[in-house]
Short mmCIF file of C-alpha atoms in Angstrom, two decimals:
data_model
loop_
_atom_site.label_atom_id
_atom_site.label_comp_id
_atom_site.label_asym_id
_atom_site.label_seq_id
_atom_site.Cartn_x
_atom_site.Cartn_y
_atom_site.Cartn_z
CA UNK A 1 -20.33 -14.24 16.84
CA UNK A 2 -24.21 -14.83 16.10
CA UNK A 3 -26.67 -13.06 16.00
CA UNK A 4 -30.02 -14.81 17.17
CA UNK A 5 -32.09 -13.72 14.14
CA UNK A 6 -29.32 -15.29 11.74
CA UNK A 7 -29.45 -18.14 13.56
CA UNK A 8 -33.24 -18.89 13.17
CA UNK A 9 -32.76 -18.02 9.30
CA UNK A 10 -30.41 -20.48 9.41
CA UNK A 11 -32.33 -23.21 11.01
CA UNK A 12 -34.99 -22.75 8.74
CA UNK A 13 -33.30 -22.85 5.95
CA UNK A 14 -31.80 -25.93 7.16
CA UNK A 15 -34.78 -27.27 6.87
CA UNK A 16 -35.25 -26.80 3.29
CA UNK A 17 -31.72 -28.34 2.61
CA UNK A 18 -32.49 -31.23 3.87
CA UNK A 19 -35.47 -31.59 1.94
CA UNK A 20 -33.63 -31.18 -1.18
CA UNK A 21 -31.17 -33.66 0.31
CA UNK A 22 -34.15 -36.33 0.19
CA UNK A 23 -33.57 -35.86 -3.65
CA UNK A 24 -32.78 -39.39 -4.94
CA UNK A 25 -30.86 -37.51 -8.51
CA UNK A 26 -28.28 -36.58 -5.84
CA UNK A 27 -26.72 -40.46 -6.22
CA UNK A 28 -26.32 -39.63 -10.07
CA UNK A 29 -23.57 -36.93 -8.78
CA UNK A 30 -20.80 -39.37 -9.96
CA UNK A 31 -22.02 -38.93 -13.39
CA UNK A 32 -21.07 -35.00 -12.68
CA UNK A 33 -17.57 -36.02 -11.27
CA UNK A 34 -16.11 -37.89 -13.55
CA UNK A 35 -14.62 -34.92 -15.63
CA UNK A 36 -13.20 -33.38 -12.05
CA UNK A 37 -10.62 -30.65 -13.07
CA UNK A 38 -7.05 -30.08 -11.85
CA UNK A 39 -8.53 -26.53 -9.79
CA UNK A 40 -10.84 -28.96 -7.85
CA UNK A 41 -8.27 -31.30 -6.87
CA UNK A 42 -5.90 -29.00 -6.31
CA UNK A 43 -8.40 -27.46 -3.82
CA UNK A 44 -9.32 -31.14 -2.51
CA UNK A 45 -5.51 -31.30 -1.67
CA UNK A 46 -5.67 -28.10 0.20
CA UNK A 47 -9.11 -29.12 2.20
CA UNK A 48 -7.62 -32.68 3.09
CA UNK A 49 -4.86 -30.74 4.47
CA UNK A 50 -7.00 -28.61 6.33
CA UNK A 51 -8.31 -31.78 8.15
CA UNK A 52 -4.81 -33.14 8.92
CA UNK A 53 -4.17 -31.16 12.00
CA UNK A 54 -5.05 -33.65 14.79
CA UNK A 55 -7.01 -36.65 13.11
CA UNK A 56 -8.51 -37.73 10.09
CA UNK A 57 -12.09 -36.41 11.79
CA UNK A 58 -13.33 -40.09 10.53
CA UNK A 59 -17.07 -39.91 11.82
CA UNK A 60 -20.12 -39.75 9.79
CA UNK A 61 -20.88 -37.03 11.49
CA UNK A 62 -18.87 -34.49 9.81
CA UNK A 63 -17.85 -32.26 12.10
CA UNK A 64 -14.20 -32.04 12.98
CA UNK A 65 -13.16 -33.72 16.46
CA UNK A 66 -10.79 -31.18 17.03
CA UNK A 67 -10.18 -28.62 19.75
CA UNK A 68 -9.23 -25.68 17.01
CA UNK A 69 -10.88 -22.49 17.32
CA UNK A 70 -11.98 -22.51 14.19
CA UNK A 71 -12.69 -25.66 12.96
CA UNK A 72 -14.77 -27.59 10.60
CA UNK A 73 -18.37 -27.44 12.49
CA UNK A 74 -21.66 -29.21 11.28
CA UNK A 75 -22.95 -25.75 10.16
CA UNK A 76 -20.32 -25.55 7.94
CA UNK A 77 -21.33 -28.92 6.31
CA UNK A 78 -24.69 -27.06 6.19
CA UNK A 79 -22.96 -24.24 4.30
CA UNK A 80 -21.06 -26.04 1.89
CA UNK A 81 -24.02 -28.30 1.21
CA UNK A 82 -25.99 -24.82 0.21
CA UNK A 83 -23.65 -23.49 -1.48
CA UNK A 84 -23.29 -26.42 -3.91
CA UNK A 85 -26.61 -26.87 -4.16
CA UNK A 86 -26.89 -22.88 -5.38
CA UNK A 87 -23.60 -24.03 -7.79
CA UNK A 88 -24.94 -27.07 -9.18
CA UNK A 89 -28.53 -25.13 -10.23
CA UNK A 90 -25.72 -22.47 -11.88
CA UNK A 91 -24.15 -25.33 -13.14
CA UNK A 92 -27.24 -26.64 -15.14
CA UNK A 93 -28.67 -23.58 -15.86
CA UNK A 94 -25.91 -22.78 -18.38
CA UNK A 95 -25.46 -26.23 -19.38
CA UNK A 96 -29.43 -26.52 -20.44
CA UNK A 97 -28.82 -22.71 -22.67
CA UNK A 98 -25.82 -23.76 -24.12
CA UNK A 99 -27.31 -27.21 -25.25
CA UNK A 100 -30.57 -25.52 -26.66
CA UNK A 101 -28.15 -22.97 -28.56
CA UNK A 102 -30.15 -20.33 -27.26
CA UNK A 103 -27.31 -17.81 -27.57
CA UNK A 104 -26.22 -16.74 -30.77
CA UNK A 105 -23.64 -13.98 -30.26
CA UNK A 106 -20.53 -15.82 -30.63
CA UNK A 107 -18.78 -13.35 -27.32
CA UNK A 108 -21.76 -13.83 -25.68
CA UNK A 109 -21.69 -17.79 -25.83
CA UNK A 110 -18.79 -17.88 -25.15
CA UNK A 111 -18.60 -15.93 -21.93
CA UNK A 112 -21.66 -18.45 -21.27
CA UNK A 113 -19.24 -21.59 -21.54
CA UNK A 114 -16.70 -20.04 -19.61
CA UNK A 115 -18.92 -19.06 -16.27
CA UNK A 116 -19.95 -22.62 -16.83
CA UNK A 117 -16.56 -23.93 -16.40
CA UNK A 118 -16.13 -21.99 -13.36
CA UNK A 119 -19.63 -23.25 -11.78
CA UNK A 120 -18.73 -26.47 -12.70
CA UNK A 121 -15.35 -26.11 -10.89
CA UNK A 122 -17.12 -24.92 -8.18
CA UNK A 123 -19.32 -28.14 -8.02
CA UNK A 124 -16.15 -29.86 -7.66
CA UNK A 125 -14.53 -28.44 -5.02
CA UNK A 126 -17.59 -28.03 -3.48
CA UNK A 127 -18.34 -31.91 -3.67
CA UNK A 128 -15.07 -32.91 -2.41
CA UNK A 129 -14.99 -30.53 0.69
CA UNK A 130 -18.93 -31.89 1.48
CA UNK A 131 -16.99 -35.66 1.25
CA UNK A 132 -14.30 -34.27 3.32
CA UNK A 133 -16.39 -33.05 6.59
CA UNK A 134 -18.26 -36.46 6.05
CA UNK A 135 -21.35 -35.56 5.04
CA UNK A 136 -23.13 -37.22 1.33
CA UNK A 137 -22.92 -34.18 -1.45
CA UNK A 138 -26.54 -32.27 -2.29
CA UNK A 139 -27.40 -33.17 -6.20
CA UNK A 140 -30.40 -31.30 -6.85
CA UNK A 141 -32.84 -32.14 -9.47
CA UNK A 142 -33.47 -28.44 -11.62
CA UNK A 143 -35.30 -27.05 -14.49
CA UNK A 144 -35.01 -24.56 -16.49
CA UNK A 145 -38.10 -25.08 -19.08
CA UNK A 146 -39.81 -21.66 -18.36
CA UNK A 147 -36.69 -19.75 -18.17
CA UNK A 148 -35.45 -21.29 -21.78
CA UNK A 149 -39.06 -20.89 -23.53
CA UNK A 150 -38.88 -17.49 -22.74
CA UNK A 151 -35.87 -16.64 -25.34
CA UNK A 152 -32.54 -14.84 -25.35
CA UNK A 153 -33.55 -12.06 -23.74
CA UNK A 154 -35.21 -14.14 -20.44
CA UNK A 155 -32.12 -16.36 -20.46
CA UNK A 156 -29.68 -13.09 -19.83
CA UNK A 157 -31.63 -11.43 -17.27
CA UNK A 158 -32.32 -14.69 -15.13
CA UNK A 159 -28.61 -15.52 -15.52
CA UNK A 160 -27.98 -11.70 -14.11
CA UNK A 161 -30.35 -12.64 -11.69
CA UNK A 162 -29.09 -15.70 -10.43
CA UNK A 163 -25.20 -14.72 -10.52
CA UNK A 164 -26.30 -11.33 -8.04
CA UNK A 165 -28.02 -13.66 -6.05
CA UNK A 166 -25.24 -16.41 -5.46
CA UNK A 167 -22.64 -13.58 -4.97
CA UNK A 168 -24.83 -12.26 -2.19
CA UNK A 169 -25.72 -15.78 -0.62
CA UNK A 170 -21.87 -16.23 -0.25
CA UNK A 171 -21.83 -13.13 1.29
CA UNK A 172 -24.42 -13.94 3.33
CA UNK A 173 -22.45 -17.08 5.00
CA UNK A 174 -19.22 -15.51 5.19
CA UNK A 175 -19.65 -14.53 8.53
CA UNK A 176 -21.15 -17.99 9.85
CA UNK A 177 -18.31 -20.18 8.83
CA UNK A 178 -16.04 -21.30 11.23
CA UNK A 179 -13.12 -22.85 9.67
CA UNK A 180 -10.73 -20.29 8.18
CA UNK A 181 -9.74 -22.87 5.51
CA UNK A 182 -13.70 -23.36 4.43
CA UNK A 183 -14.24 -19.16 4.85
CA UNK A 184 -11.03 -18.53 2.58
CA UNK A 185 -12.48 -21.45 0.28
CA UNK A 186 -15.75 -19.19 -0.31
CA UNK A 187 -14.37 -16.23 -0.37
CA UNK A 188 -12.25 -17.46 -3.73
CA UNK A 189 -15.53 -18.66 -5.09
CA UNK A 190 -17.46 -15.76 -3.35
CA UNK A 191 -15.39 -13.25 -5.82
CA UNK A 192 -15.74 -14.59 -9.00
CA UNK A 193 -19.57 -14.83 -8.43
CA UNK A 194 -18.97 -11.16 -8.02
CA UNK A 195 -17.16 -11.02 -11.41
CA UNK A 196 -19.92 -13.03 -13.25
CA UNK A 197 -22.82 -10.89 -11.87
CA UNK A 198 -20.72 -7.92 -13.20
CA UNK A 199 -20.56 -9.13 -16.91
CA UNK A 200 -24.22 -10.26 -16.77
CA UNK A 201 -25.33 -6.98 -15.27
CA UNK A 202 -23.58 -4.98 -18.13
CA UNK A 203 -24.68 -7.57 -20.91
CA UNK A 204 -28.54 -6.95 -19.91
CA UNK A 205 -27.68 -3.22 -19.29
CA UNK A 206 -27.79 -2.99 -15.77
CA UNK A 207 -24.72 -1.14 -13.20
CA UNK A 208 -22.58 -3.47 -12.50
CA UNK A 209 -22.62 -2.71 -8.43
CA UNK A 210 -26.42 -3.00 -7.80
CA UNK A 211 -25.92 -2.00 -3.89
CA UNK A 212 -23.36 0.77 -4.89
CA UNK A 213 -20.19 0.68 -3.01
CA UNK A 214 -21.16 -2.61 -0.33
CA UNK A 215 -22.32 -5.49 -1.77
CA UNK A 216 -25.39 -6.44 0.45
CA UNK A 217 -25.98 -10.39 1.81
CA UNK A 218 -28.61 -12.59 1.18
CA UNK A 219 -29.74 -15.34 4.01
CA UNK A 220 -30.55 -18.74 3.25
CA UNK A 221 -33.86 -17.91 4.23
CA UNK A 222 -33.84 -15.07 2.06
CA UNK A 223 -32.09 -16.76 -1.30
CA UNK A 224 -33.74 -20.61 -1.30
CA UNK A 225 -37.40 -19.31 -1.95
CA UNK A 226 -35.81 -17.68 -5.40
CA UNK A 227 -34.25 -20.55 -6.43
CA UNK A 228 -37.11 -22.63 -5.52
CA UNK A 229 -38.92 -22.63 -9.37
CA UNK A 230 -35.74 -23.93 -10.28
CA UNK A 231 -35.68 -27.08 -8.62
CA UNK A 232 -37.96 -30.05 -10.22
CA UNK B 1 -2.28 0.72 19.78
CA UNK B 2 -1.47 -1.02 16.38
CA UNK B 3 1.93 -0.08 15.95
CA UNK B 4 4.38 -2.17 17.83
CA UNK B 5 8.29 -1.78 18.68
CA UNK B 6 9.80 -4.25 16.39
CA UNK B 7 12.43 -6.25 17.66
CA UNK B 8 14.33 -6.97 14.49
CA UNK B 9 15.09 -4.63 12.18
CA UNK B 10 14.63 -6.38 8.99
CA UNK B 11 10.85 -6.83 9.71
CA UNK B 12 10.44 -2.78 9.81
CA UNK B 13 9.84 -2.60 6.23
CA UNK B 14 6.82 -4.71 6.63
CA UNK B 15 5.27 -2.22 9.35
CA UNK B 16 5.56 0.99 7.53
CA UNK B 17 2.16 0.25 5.81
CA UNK B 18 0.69 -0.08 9.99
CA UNK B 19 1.15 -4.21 9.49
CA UNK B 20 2.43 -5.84 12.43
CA UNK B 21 4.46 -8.49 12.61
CA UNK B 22 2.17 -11.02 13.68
CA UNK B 23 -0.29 -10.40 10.48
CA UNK B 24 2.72 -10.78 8.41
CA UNK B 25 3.83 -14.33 10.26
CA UNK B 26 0.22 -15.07 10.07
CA UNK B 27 -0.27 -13.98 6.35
CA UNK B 28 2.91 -16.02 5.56
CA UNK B 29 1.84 -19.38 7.37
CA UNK B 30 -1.38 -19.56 5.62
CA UNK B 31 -0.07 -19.27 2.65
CA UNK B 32 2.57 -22.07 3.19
CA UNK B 33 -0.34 -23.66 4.49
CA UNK B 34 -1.94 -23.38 1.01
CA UNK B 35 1.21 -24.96 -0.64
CA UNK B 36 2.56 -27.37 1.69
CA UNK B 37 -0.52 -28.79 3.33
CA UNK B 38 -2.23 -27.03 6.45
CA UNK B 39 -1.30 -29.58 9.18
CA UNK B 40 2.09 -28.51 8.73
CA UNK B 41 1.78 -25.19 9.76
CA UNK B 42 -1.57 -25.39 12.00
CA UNK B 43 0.60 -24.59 15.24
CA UNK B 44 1.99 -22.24 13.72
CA UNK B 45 -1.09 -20.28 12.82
CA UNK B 46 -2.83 -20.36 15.88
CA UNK B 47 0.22 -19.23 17.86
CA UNK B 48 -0.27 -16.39 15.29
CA UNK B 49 -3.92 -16.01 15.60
CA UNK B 50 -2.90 -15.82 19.26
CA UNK B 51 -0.62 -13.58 19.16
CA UNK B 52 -2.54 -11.11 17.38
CA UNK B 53 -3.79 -8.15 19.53
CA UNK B 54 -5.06 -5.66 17.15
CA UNK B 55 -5.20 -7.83 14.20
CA UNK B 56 -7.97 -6.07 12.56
CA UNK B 57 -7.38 -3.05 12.64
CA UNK B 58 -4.12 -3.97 11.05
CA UNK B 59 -5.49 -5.75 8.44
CA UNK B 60 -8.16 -2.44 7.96
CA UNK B 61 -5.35 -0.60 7.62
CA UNK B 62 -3.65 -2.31 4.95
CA UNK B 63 -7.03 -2.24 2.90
CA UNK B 64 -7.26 1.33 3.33
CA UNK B 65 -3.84 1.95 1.95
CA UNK B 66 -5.15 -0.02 -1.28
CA UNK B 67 -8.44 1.94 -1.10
CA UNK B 68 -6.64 5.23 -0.94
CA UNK B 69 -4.02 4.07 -3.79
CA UNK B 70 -6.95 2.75 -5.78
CA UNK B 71 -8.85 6.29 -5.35
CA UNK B 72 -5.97 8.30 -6.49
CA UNK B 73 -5.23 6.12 -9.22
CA UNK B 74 -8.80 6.79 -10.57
CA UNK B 75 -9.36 10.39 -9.55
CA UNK B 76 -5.88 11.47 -11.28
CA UNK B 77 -6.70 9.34 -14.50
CA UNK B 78 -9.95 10.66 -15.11
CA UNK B 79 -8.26 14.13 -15.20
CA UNK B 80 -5.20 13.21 -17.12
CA UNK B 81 -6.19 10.33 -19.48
CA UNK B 82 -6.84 12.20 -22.72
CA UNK B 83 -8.41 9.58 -25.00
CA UNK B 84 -11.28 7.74 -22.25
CA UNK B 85 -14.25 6.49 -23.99
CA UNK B 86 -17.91 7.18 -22.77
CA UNK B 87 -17.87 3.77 -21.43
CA UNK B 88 -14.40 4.04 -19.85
CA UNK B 89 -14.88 6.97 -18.42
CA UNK B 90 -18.46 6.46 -17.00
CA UNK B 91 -16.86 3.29 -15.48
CA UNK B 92 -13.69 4.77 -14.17
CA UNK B 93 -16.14 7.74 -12.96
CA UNK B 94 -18.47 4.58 -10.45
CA UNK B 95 -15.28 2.74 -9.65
CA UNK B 96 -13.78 5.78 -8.26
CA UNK B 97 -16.70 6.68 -6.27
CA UNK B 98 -16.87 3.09 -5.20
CA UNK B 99 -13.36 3.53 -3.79
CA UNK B 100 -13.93 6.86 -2.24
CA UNK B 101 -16.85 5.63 -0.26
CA UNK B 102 -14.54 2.22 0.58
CA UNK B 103 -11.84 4.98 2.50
CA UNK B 104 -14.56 6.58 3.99
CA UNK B 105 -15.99 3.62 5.58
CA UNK B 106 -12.53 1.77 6.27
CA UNK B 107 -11.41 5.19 8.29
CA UNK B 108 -14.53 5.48 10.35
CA UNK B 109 -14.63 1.47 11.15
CA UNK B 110 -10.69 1.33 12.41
CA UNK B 111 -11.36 4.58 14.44
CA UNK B 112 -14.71 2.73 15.93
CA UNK B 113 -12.05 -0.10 16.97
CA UNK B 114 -10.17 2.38 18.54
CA UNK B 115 -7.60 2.80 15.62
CA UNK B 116 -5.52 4.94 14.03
CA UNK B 117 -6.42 5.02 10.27
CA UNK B 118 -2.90 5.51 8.29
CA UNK B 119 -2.70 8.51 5.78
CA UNK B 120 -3.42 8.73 2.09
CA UNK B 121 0.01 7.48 0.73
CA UNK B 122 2.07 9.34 -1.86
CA UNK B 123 1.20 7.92 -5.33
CA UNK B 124 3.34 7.84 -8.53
CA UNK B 125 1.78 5.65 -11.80
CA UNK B 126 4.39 6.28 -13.71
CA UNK B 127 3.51 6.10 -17.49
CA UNK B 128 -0.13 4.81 -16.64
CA UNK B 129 -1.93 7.83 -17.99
CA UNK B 130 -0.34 8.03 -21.32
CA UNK B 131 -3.75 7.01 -22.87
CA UNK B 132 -6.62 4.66 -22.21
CA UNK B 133 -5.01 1.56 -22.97
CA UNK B 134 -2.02 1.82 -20.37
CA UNK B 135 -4.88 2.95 -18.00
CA UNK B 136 -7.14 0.43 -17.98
CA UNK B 137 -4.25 -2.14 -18.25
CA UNK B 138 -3.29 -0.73 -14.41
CA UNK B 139 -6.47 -0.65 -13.41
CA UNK B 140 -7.25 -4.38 -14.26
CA UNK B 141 -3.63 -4.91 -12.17
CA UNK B 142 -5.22 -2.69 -9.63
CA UNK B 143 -8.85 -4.24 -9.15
CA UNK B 144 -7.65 -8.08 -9.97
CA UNK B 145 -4.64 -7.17 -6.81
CA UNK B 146 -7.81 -5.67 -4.60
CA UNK B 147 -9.67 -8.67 -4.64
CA UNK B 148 -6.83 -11.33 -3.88
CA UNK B 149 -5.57 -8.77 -1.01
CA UNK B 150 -8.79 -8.72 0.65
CA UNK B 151 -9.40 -12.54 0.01
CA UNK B 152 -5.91 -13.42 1.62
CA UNK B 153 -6.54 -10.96 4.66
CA UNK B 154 -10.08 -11.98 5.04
CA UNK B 155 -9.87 -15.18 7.43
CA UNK B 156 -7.43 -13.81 9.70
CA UNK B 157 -10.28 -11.23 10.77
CA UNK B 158 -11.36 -12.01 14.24
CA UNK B 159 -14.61 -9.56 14.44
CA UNK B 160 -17.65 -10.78 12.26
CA UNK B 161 -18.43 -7.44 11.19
CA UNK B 162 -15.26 -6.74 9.90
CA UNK B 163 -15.40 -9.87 8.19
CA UNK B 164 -19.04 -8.87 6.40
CA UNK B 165 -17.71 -5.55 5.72
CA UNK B 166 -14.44 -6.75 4.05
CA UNK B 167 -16.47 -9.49 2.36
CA UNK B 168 -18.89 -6.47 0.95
CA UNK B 169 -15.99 -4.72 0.09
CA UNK B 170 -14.20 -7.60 -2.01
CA UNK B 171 -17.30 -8.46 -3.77
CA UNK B 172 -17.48 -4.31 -5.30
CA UNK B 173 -13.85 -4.59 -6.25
CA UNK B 174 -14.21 -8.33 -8.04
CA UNK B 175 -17.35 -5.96 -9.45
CA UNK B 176 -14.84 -3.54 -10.81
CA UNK B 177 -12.42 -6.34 -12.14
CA UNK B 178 -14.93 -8.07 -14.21
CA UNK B 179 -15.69 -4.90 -15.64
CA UNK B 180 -12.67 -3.96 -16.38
CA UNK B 181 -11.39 -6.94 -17.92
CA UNK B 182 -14.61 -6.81 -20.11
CA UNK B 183 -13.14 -3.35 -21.79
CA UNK B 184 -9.74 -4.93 -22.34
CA UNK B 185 -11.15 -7.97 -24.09
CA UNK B 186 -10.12 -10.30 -21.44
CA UNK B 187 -11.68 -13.03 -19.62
CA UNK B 188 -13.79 -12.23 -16.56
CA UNK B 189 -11.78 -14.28 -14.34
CA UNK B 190 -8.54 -16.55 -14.56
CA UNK B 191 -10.39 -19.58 -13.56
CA UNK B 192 -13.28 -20.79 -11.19
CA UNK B 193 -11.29 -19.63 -8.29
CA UNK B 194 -9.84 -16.02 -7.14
CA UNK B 195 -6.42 -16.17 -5.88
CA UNK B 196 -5.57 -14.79 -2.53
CA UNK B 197 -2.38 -12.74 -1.94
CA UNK B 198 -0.37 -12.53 1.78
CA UNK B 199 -0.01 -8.70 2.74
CA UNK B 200 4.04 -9.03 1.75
CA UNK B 201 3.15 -9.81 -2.18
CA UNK B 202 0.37 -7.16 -2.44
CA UNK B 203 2.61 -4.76 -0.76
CA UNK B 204 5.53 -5.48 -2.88
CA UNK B 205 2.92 -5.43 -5.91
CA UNK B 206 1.62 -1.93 -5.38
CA UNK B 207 5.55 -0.32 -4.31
CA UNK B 208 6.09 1.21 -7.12
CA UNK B 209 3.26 3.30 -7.15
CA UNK B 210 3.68 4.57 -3.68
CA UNK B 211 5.85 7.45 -3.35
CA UNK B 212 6.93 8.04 0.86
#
């Protein structure tokens, strides 16, 4: 089911992961947790069950001892651990605009808050499924200084910018995970991406399906270099 | 090759749409899965999962009939709906393009799996194009059922490019919710997650609309 070329992406990008796991700000992620909400556990619940099958798959390792077809693997640790990495950057990008009050328009701000309460639902879920394969969740440390000195108009079109580019970097895994529970996990999260690039695109003006009629994927290889002034 | 003699009658209802059985027990055991806790049901779902013969195509299949309803829906309000705005109209105009190109490329994938693509079902939306606001509400219905159908069908596909293609599908049609939803004043999304929906519900959702 790979291809070699995806697979080389992937290992590279691996790479990259890891050094943002050497972050020490990722041991402040309790901080984040304590306000977990009931869509995270409920989605906790539904990963513990997920691992329930034939053992508790109690290594550090992290990948699932079991002999499933499609179970739990180390990549997918690798994936989750991306993708809440890409969430918790969302996370504190709309945290930082809504703290400096950078949006005036009372619909606007609060379509802000709102995609922030998803991305920080995200985080959750995302953190408890990274503690569930056994692996230590990513906490990356981000900035958003240029984005923010640039004004309203900056702040819209790089939060455009980034939703497009998280919709496609689920996308862009979709096809690499091998649980079913983890896959149908994304794809949940995967869609409402989708729905926040759409309102971003038409608040800055733009269509609201970029690639027309198939929404095109984005490697890990292809998406961590653009996120890259974002992390401190 | 999709279409399988079905031993017990009751089940028929759920192949009319080109569904086997096995989708449908498959469908329903994830989503028990989803409620009652997966190690429950994980036998269950892999004697499913290998069951299945021509799963995918199956599950194409049942996209395409929500393509095709979703096309019709859009072609015959554009014509009929005699108060659209600009916006509404310029939107309904790229969402039903969207969906036309979605048929065209579900067809020509299930025939490339050696499929037979089901027909264009009959439609009937009632009272939908009365005027813009009974419109849009259906299409909200329409787009917000699209995405859950092809996020509940998605991780039973066995071929990775089906998989990419449905995901770049779902994606366009979460697209065309959020827009949507933006024109009737409601909130992008109903929380950080979208829900998924077994064939049964999204079949018994969109009934009413198709006329046999």
């Amino acid at each position: 089911m790979t291809d070699t070329a995806t697979e080389a992406a992937g290992r590279h990008a691996g790479g990259a992961m890891r050094e943002l796991a050497d972050d020490p700000s990722s041991r402040k992620r309790f901080l984040r947790m304590m306000g977990g909400a009931g869509a995270a556990s409920a989605f906790a619940i539904f990963m513990a069950a997920c691992g329930d099958d034939e053992d508790e798959g109690s290594g550090g390792s992290g990948a699932a001892t079991t002999t499933e077809k499609k179970a739990a693997t180390g990549r997918d640790l690798e994936i989750v651990q991306y993708a809440l990495t890409l969430e918790h950057l969302e996370t504190d990008f709309y945290n930082a605009v809504i703290d400096a009050g950078i949006i005036k328009d009372k619909a606007l701000g609060d379509t802000a808050k709102m995609i922030r309460d998803n991305e920080q639902e995200h985080v959750d879920a995302l953190t408890a499924t990274v503690e569930q394969l056994g692996g230590k969740p990513m906490r990356p440390k981000t900035t958003f200084d240029a984005v923010l000195e640039g004004g309203p108009d900056m702040v819209l079109q790089t939060a455009a910018t980034v939703e497009n580019l998280g919709a496609a970097a689920y996308l862009g895994q979709a096809g690499r995970i091998e649980s079913k529970e983890i896959l149908a996990a994304a794809l949940a999260i995967h869609s409402v991406e989708g729905r926040h690039a759409a309102a971003l695109n038409t608040v800055v003006g733009k269509t609201i399906v970029p690639d027309g009629a198939f929404a095109k994927p984005a490697s890990m290889a292809e998406v961590l270099p653009k996120v890259k002034p974002f992390l401190a | 090759m999709s279409h399988e003699q079905l031993v017990a009658p009751e089940l028929a209802a759920i192949d009319v749409q080109g569904i086997s059985r096995q989708s449908f027990i498959m469908r329903g055991a994830v989503a028990a899965g989803a409620v009652y806790g997966l190690g429950a049901v994980g036998p269950f779902v892999r004697q499913a999962i290998a069951q299945e013969g021509g799963g995918d195509v199956d599950i194409l299949n049942f996209a395409l009939t929500l393509e095709y309803l979703e096309a019709a829906f859009y072609n015959q309000g554009l014509k009929r709906v005699g108060d659209l705005s600009g916006d509404a109209k310029s939107l309904a105009t790229e969402i039903r393009d969207n969906e036309i190109e979605h048929v065209a490329a579900l067809a020509k994938t299930i025939e490339s799996l050696g499929g037979m693509p089901v027909k264009a079902p009959g439609v009937d939306f009632g009272n939908a194009f009365a005027n813009q606001k009974s419109f849009l509400k259906l299409a909200q219905t329409f787009e917000d059922t699209g995405v859950s159908a092809y996020n509940g069908a998605a991780p039973a596909i066995e071929s990775t490019e089906v998989l990419a293609a449905a995901g770049s599908i779902v994606q366009v049609e979460a697209r065309h919710a959020a827009a949507i939803r933006l024109l009737n004043g409601q909130p992008i999304s109903d929380g950080g997650f979208d829900k998924s929906l077994e064939m049964q519900a999204v079949l018994d959702a969109v009934k009413p609309f198709v006329k046999s």
